[in-house]
Every structure is written in C-alpha cells, then in structure tokens.
Amino acid sequence: MPHDITFAARFRRLLELKPLDRPRAKDLVCTDGTVRFEHVYFGYGKINVLEDFNLSIASGTKVAILGPTGVRKSTIFDLLLQRSLPAKGRIFIDGQHLSGLEIASGQVGIVDQPGRLLNRSILNNLLLAKPGATLDEVRNVCRKVQIDEEIMQRPGGYDSPAGADGKNFSGGQKQKLLIARLLLQLPRIALIDEGTSALDVEVERAVKKIIDTAFSGRTVIFIAHRLSTVKNVDRIILLGENGKVLEDGTHEELLAKRGQYWRLWQHHRGK
C-alpha cells in the first residue's frame, strides 16, 4: 500500500540517522567494510572531542572501542554515519572518501541508545530494515534474540503497536527488537553502541554469539562498558582524552601489557 511504501522509505532514512543533506551526493559502494579515519578533528562548540584521530579497521574485523564516558566514543559513529562532519581530516569506507557520498540502507546499520522505533506495528518496524522479508524471516531473527515468544503473547502478535519510540516495550525488549532488525538488515558494517546494555548477562552472551555468527566476514564495531561483552573480539581499542588511542590489541595482548586495560579487567573481575 502507498502508506506502507512511504513509511518504509521514511524509516530507512531513520536507520541512516538522517545524514546531512547533500543534493548531488553519489551513492557509497560498500562491498568489503573497511573503515579509515585520517587526521580527524571534531568538537562540540569549544569542547574538542577528537584531535588528530587516526583509526583503520580491516574488512570483517570485530572491534570494540572502550573509554571513559567523557570521551564521547559515540562521536565516531556520528561521523561514520554522517550525522556530523569533521572539522578537519578525512573518513573512508572501502577507500571512498565519505565527503559527497550517500550511505544507503543495507551498507551500514546501527543499534544505539535510545534506538529508533516508530508508532507503527512491530512487524512494520522490523520490515523497514528489509521491506521484502517474509513473516517467517522476521520471526526467525526474533527467535534468535529471544523476543518472538514475547511478541506472540501480545493480543495482536506482530501487528501489535510498538508505540512511539518503542514505549510499549521494556528497555531489554526494545534492544532485542533493534538487534533483530539489524540481523534482518545484515549490513556490511554494523555499529553497536551499548546495544545489549539492558539485557541480563546470559541473554547478552547468547545474543552476542548470534551477532558473531550472523556477521561472520562482516565488519562490526562495538562501543561497550561491560568488558565481558568484548573479550572475544578481534581487536580492542582503548581511547583517552580527545580520542587518543591509549591501547590497541586483542584481549590477551592488552592483558599482557598490564596497562590501563589490564587494570579495567582486574576491576571487572573484582580484584
């Protein structure tokens, strides 16, 4: 129906987090999922967030970005998705400078806080990630994140309203829906910003395994505070003030250095 088509188009724009308007922008071609920041500077007013920030992420890598709350790690996602533009420097995806490019739905996906659900049915909210998906496909990803049964217990099942900004769901249920939508979208690059923070530890661990399997060979960048969720990624990057990279390596490599990450891990383990 025309209404559904309009809604789908609107939501796909929301999935892309309303990138800045560039009327003559060309489409980004993302086939590998490499990411590179070169000498990037960015700030909010007089507050510098990134100064001469450099970062390269290889295709198919699972990366976790850690750091204190004040570091504003989410700024990296804002810049990648073109919510904001750097004051200086360049950002590349698959070797293409993002300036003047449009990121289409299906290339880069995100689960963040607070997440975006519209006041439509649960099914419509999920289908916006993949308009042609069947109900079986939708239910399959929802089963994987342990939300299908909860949805089916509602009077309207998948036709039940999500509510404005997902108000008809708890924080954990909403995160499950957002992750299910990401699994349905299956972009080349997935950005997950505290995307499992409202889940209990056991469910979070199970969902993390689902993400690892579904995104095998694809690039995933996590921002997280729970160290247990990032232990098994390919690479952990610890940021400091102004986006300075303090430590960079695998979990085992960083523990061996006995630096800041080691201290964080000891605190996490209660030692």
PDB file of N, CA and C in Angstrom, residues 162-219:
ATOM      1  N   ALA A 162       4.143  -0.902  18.362  1.00  0.00           N
ATOM      2  CA  ALA A 162       5.380  -0.749  19.130  1.00  0.00           C
ATOM      3  C   ALA A 162       5.290   0.446  20.066  1.00  0.00           C
ATOM      4  N   GLY A 163       4.443   1.426  19.689  1.00  0.00           N
ATOM      5  CA  GLY A 163       4.351   2.647  20.479  1.00  0.00           C
ATOM      6  C   GLY A 163       5.416   3.634  20.055  1.00  0.00           C
ATOM      7  N   ALA A 164       5.141   4.909  20.277  1.00  0.00           N
ATOM      8  CA  ALA A 164       6.106   5.947  19.912  1.00  0.00           C
ATOM      9  C   ALA A 164       7.429   5.690  20.620  1.00  0.00           C
ATOM     10  N   ASP A 165       8.492   5.592  19.839  1.00  0.00           N
ATOM     11  CA  ASP A 165       9.837   5.317  20.356  1.00  0.00           C
ATOM     12  C   ASP A 165       9.877   4.021  21.164  1.00  0.00           C
ATOM     13  N   GLY A 166       8.993   3.066  20.795  1.00  0.00           N
ATOM     14  CA  GLY A 166       9.009   1.765  21.450  1.00  0.00           C
ATOM     15  C   GLY A 166       8.532   1.771  22.883  1.00  0.00           C
ATOM     16  N   LYS A 167       7.619   2.711  23.223  1.00  0.00           N
ATOM     17  CA  LYS A 167       7.189   2.854  24.620  1.00  0.00           C
ATOM     18  C   LYS A 167       6.438   1.629  25.140  1.00  0.00           C
ATOM     19  N   ASN A 168       5.967   0.768  24.251  1.00  0.00           N
ATOM     20  CA  ASN A 168       5.236  -0.427  24.686  1.00  0.00           C
ATOM     21  C   ASN A 168       6.158  -1.585  25.046  1.00  0.00           C
ATOM     22  N   PHE A 169       7.455  -1.314  25.088  1.00  0.00           N
ATOM     23  CA  PHE A 169       8.428  -2.354  25.416  1.00  0.00           C
ATOM     24  C   PHE A 169       9.331  -1.901  26.551  1.00  0.00           C
ATOM     25  N   SER A 170       9.836  -2.870  27.291  1.00  0.00           N
ATOM     26  CA  SER A 170      10.867  -2.573  28.282  1.00  0.00           C
ATOM     27  C   SER A 170      12.170  -2.271  27.556  1.00  0.00           C
ATOM     28  N   GLY A 171      13.155  -1.785  28.294  1.00  0.00           N
ATOM     29  CA  GLY A 171      14.444  -1.490  27.677  1.00  0.00           C
ATOM     30  C   GLY A 171      15.074  -2.712  27.040  1.00  0.00           C
ATOM     31  N   GLY A 172      15.011  -3.849  27.732  1.00  0.00           N
ATOM     32  CA  GLY A 172      15.586  -5.071  27.189  1.00  0.00           C
ATOM     33  C   GLY A 172      14.849  -5.576  25.965  1.00  0.00           C
ATOM     34  N   GLN A 173      13.512  -5.505  25.992  1.00  0.00           N
ATOM     35  CA  GLN A 173      12.718  -5.936  24.836  1.00  0.00           C
ATOM     36  C   GLN A 173      13.006  -5.061  23.624  1.00  0.00           C
ATOM     37  N   LYS A 174      13.129  -3.775  23.864  1.00  0.00           N
ATOM     38  CA  LYS A 174      13.410  -2.851  22.764  1.00  0.00           C
ATOM     39  C   LYS A 174      14.763  -3.159  22.143  1.00  0.00           C
ATOM     40  N   GLN A 175      15.757  -3.433  22.973  1.00  0.00           N
ATOM     41  CA  GLN A 175      17.074  -3.763  22.436  1.00  0.00           C
ATOM     42  C   GLN A 175      17.026  -5.049  21.618  1.00  0.00           C
ATOM     43  N   LYS A 176      16.246  -6.018  22.058  1.00  0.00           N
ATOM     44  CA  LYS A 176      16.103  -7.251  21.280  1.00  0.00           C
ATOM     45  C   LYS A 176      15.507  -6.960  19.906  1.00  0.00           C
ATOM     46  N   LEU A 177      14.496  -6.094  19.859  1.00  0.00           N
ATOM     47  CA  LEU A 177      13.881  -5.736  18.579  1.00  0.00           C
ATOM     48  C   LEU A 177      14.876  -5.030  17.669  1.00  0.00           C
ATOM     49  N   LEU A 178      15.660  -4.126  18.236  1.00  0.00           N
ATOM     50  CA  LEU A 178      16.638  -3.392  17.441  1.00  0.00           C
ATOM     51  C   LEU A 178      17.714  -4.331  16.892  1.00  0.00           C
ATOM     52  N   ILE A 179      18.122  -5.300  17.696  1.00  0.00           N
ATOM     53  CA  ILE A 179      19.116  -6.266  17.231  1.00  0.00           C
ATOM     54  C   ILE A 179      18.509  -7.185  16.177  1.00  0.00           C
ATOM     55  N   ALA A 180      17.245  -7.579  16.375  1.00  0.00           N
ATOM     56  CA  ALA A 180      16.558  -8.396  15.367  1.00  0.00           C
ATOM     57  C   ALA A 180      16.503  -7.652  14.043  1.00  0.00           C
ATOM     58  N   ARG A 181      16.238  -6.367  14.106  1.00  0.00           N
ATOM     59  CA  ARG A 181      16.179  -5.561  12.885  1.00  0.00           C
ATOM     60  C   ARG A 181      17.543  -5.491  12.207  1.00  0.00           C
ATOM     61  N   LEU A 182      18.594  -5.379  12.996  1.00  0.00           N
ATOM     62  CA  LEU A 182      19.944  -5.366  12.437  1.00  0.00           C
ATOM     63  C   LEU A 182      20.259  -6.697  11.757  1.00  0.00           C
ATOM     64  N   LEU A 183      19.844  -7.800  12.370  1.00  0.00           N
ATOM     65  CA  LEU A 183      20.064  -9.121  11.776  1.00  0.00           C
ATOM     66  C   LEU A 183      19.293  -9.272  10.475  1.00  0.00           C
ATOM     67  N   LEU A 184      18.116  -8.673  10.409  1.00  0.00           N
ATOM     68  CA  LEU A 184      17.321  -8.721   9.185  1.00  0.00           C
ATOM     69  C   LEU A 184      17.973  -7.871   8.100  1.00  0.00           C
ATOM     70  N   GLN A 185      18.522  -6.737   8.495  1.00  0.00           N
ATOM     71  CA  GLN A 185      19.175  -5.824   7.552  1.00  0.00           C
ATOM     72  C   GLN A 185      20.489  -6.408   7.044  1.00  0.00           C
ATOM     73  N   LEU A 186      21.273  -6.994   7.948  1.00  0.00           N
ATOM     74  CA  LEU A 186      22.569  -7.609   7.661  1.00  0.00           C
ATOM     75  C   LEU A 186      23.460  -6.708   6.792  1.00  0.00           C
ATOM     76  N   PRO A 187      23.830  -5.535   7.305  1.00  0.00           N
ATOM     77  CA  PRO A 187      24.674  -4.617   6.542  1.00  0.00           C
ATOM     78  C   PRO A 187      26.123  -5.087   6.482  1.00  0.00           C
ATOM     79  N   ARG A 188      26.900  -4.482   5.601  1.00  0.00           N
ATOM     80  CA  ARG A 188      28.328  -4.813   5.512  1.00  0.00           C
ATOM     81  C   ARG A 188      29.077  -4.345   6.753  1.00  0.00           C
ATOM     82  N   ILE A 189      28.612  -3.234   7.337  1.00  0.00           N
ATOM     83  CA  ILE A 189      29.227  -2.695   8.546  1.00  0.00           C
ATOM     84  C   ILE A 189      28.134  -2.509   9.589  1.00  0.00           C
ATOM     85  N   ALA A 190      28.314  -3.095  10.765  1.00  0.00           N
ATOM     86  CA  ALA A 190      27.355  -2.943  11.858  1.00  0.00           C
ATOM     87  C   ALA A 190      28.000  -2.142  12.983  1.00  0.00           C
ATOM     88  N   LEU A 191      27.276  -1.146  13.472  1.00  0.00           N
ATOM     89  CA  LEU A 191      27.728  -0.311  14.576  1.00  0.00           C
ATOM     90  C   LEU A 191      26.815  -0.581  15.766  1.00  0.00           C
ATOM     91  N   ILE A 192      27.373  -1.012  16.869  1.00  0.00           N
ATOM     92  CA  ILE A 192      26.563  -1.386  18.030  1.00  0.00           C
ATOM     93  C   ILE A 192      27.047  -0.590  19.238  1.00  0.00           C
ATOM     94  N   ASP A 193      26.241   0.382  19.642  1.00  0.00           N
ATOM     95  CA  ASP A 193      26.595   1.306  20.721  1.00  0.00           C
ATOM     96  C   ASP A 193      25.762   0.968  21.953  1.00  0.00           C
ATOM     97  N   GLU A 194      26.360   0.258  22.893  1.00  0.00           N
ATOM     98  CA  GLU A 194      25.655  -0.176  24.102  1.00  0.00           C
ATOM     99  C   GLU A 194      24.365  -0.908  23.735  1.00  0.00           C
ATOM    100  N   GLY A 195      24.404  -1.669  22.659  1.00  0.00           N
ATOM    101  CA  GLY A 195      23.196  -2.279  22.119  1.00  0.00           C
ATOM    102  C   GLY A 195      22.633  -3.433  22.919  1.00  0.00           C
ATOM    103  N   THR A 196      23.377  -3.923  23.917  1.00  0.00           N
ATOM    104  CA  THR A 196      22.884  -5.034  24.734  1.00  0.00           C
ATOM    105  C   THR A 196      22.920  -4.694  26.222  1.00  0.00           C
ATOM    106  N   SER A 197      23.046  -3.422  26.543  1.00  0.00           N
ATOM    107  CA  SER A 197      23.248  -2.999  27.933  1.00  0.00           C
ATOM    108  C   SER A 197      22.068  -3.298  28.846  1.00  0.00           C
ATOM    109  N   ALA A 198      20.844  -3.407  28.280  1.00  0.00           N
ATOM    110  CA  ALA A 198      19.649  -3.650  29.098  1.00  0.00           C
ATOM    111  C   ALA A 198      19.320  -5.136  29.228  1.00  0.00           C
ATOM    112  N   LEU A 199      20.140  -5.997  28.635  1.00  0.00           N
ATOM    113  CA  LEU A 199      19.896  -7.436  28.700  1.00  0.00           C
ATOM    114  C   LEU A 199      20.635  -8.043  29.885  1.00  0.00           C
ATOM    115  N   ASP A 200      20.071  -9.108  30.448  1.00  0.00           N
ATOM    116  CA  ASP A 200      20.809  -9.772  31.519  1.00  0.00           C
ATOM    117  C   ASP A 200      22.012 -10.492  30.910  1.00  0.00           C
ATOM    118  N   VAL A 201      22.934 -10.872  31.760  1.00  0.00           N
ATOM    119  CA  VAL A 201      24.231 -11.368  31.297  1.00  0.00           C
ATOM    120  C   VAL A 201      24.094 -12.595  30.402  1.00  0.00           C
ATOM    121  N   GLU A 202      23.237 -13.539  30.770  1.00  0.00           N
ATOM    122  CA  GLU A 202      23.097 -14.771  29.991  1.00  0.00           C
ATOM    123  C   GLU A 202      22.497 -14.505  28.614  1.00  0.00           C
ATOM    124  N   VAL A 203      21.448 -13.675  28.567  1.00  0.00           N
ATOM    125  CA  VAL A 203      20.828 -13.339  27.281  1.00  0.00           C
ATOM    126  C   VAL A 203      21.807 -12.547  26.427  1.00  0.00           C
ATOM    127  N   GLU A 204      22.532 -11.629  27.057  1.00  0.00           N
ATOM    128  CA  GLU A 204      23.516 -10.831  26.329  1.00  0.00           C
ATOM    129  C   GLU A 204      24.579 -11.723  25.700  1.00  0.00           C
ATOM    130  N   ARG A 205      25.028 -12.706  26.439  1.00  0.00           N
ATOM    131  CA  ARG A 205      26.046 -13.626  25.915  1.00  0.00           C
ATOM    132  C   ARG A 205      25.504 -14.406  24.715  1.00  0.00           C
ATOM    133  N   ALA A 206      24.252 -14.851  24.815  1.00  0.00           N
ATOM    134  CA  ALA A 206      23.639 -15.601  23.714  1.00  0.00           C
ATOM    135  C   ALA A 206      23.459 -14.730  22.482  1.00  0.00           C
ATOM    136  N   VAL A 207      23.019 -13.493  22.695  1.00  0.00           N
ATOM    137  CA  VAL A 207      22.808 -12.566  21.581  1.00  0.00           C
ATOM    138  C   VAL A 207      24.134 -12.225  20.921  1.00  0.00           C
ATOM    139  N   LYS A 208      25.173 -12.065  21.725  1.00  0.00           N
ATOM    140  CA  LYS A 208      26.499 -11.766  21.181  1.00  0.00           C
ATOM    141  C   LYS A 208      26.966 -12.898  20.263  1.00  0.00           C
ATOM    142  N   LYS A 209      26.707 -14.138  20.642  1.00  0.00           N
ATOM    143  CA  LYS A 209      27.082 -15.273  19.790  1.00  0.00           C
ATOM    144  C   LYS A 209      26.313 -15.249  18.476  1.00  0.00           C
ATOM    145  N   ILE A 210      25.031 -14.872  18.550  1.00  0.00           N
ATOM    146  CA  ILE A 210      24.208 -14.774  17.339  1.00  0.00           C
ATOM    147  C   ILE A 210      24.783 -13.714  16.404  1.00  0.00           C
ATOM    148  N   ILE A 211      25.163 -12.578  16.957  1.00  0.00           N
ATOM    149  CA  ILE A 211      25.741 -11.495  16.153  1.00  0.00           C
ATOM    150  C   ILE A 211      27.049 -11.955  15.517  1.00  0.00           C
ATOM    151  N   ASP A 212      27.895 -12.615  16.302  1.00  0.00           N
ATOM    152  CA  ASP A 212      29.176 -13.100  15.782  1.00  0.00           C
ATOM    153  C   ASP A 212      28.974 -14.043  14.602  1.00  0.00           C
ATOM    154  N   THR A 213      27.987 -14.926  14.715  1.00  0.00           N
ATOM    155  CA  THR A 213      27.722 -15.886  13.646  1.00  0.00           C
ATOM    156  C   THR A 213      27.132 -15.201  12.420  1.00  0.00           C
ATOM    157  N   ALA A 214      26.119 -14.369  12.639  1.00  0.00           N
ATOM    158  CA  ALA A 214      25.430 -13.709  11.521  1.00  0.00           C
ATOM    159  C   ALA A 214      26.359 -12.778  10.756  1.00  0.00           C
ATOM    160  N   PHE A 215      27.287 -12.139  11.474  1.00  0.00           N
ATOM    161  CA  PHE A 215      28.164 -11.159  10.844  1.00  0.00           C
ATOM    162  C   PHE A 215      29.568 -11.708  10.584  1.00  0.00           C
ATOM    163  N   SER A 216      29.675 -13.006  10.473  1.00  0.00           N
ATOM    164  CA  SER A 216      30.953 -13.605  10.092  1.00  0.00           C
ATOM    165  C   SER A 216      31.384 -13.051   8.736  1.00  0.00           C
ATOM    166  N   GLY A 217      32.600 -12.526   8.664  1.00  0.00           N
ATOM    167  CA  GLY A 217      33.091 -11.944   7.420  1.00  0.00           C
ATOM    168  C   GLY A 217      32.653 -10.508   7.199  1.00  0.00           C
ATOM    169  N   ARG A 218      31.866  -9.969   8.123  1.00  0.00           N
ATOM    170  CA  ARG A 218      31.428  -8.573   8.027  1.00  0.00           C
ATOM    171  C   ARG A 218      32.055  -7.775   9.168  1.00  0.00           C
ATOM    172  N   THR A 219      32.105  -6.481   8.995  1.00  0.00           N
ATOM    173  CA  THR A 219      32.738  -5.610   9.979  1.00  0.00           C
ATOM    174  C   THR A 219      31.737  -5.219  11.059  1.00  0.00           C
TER     175      THR A 219
END
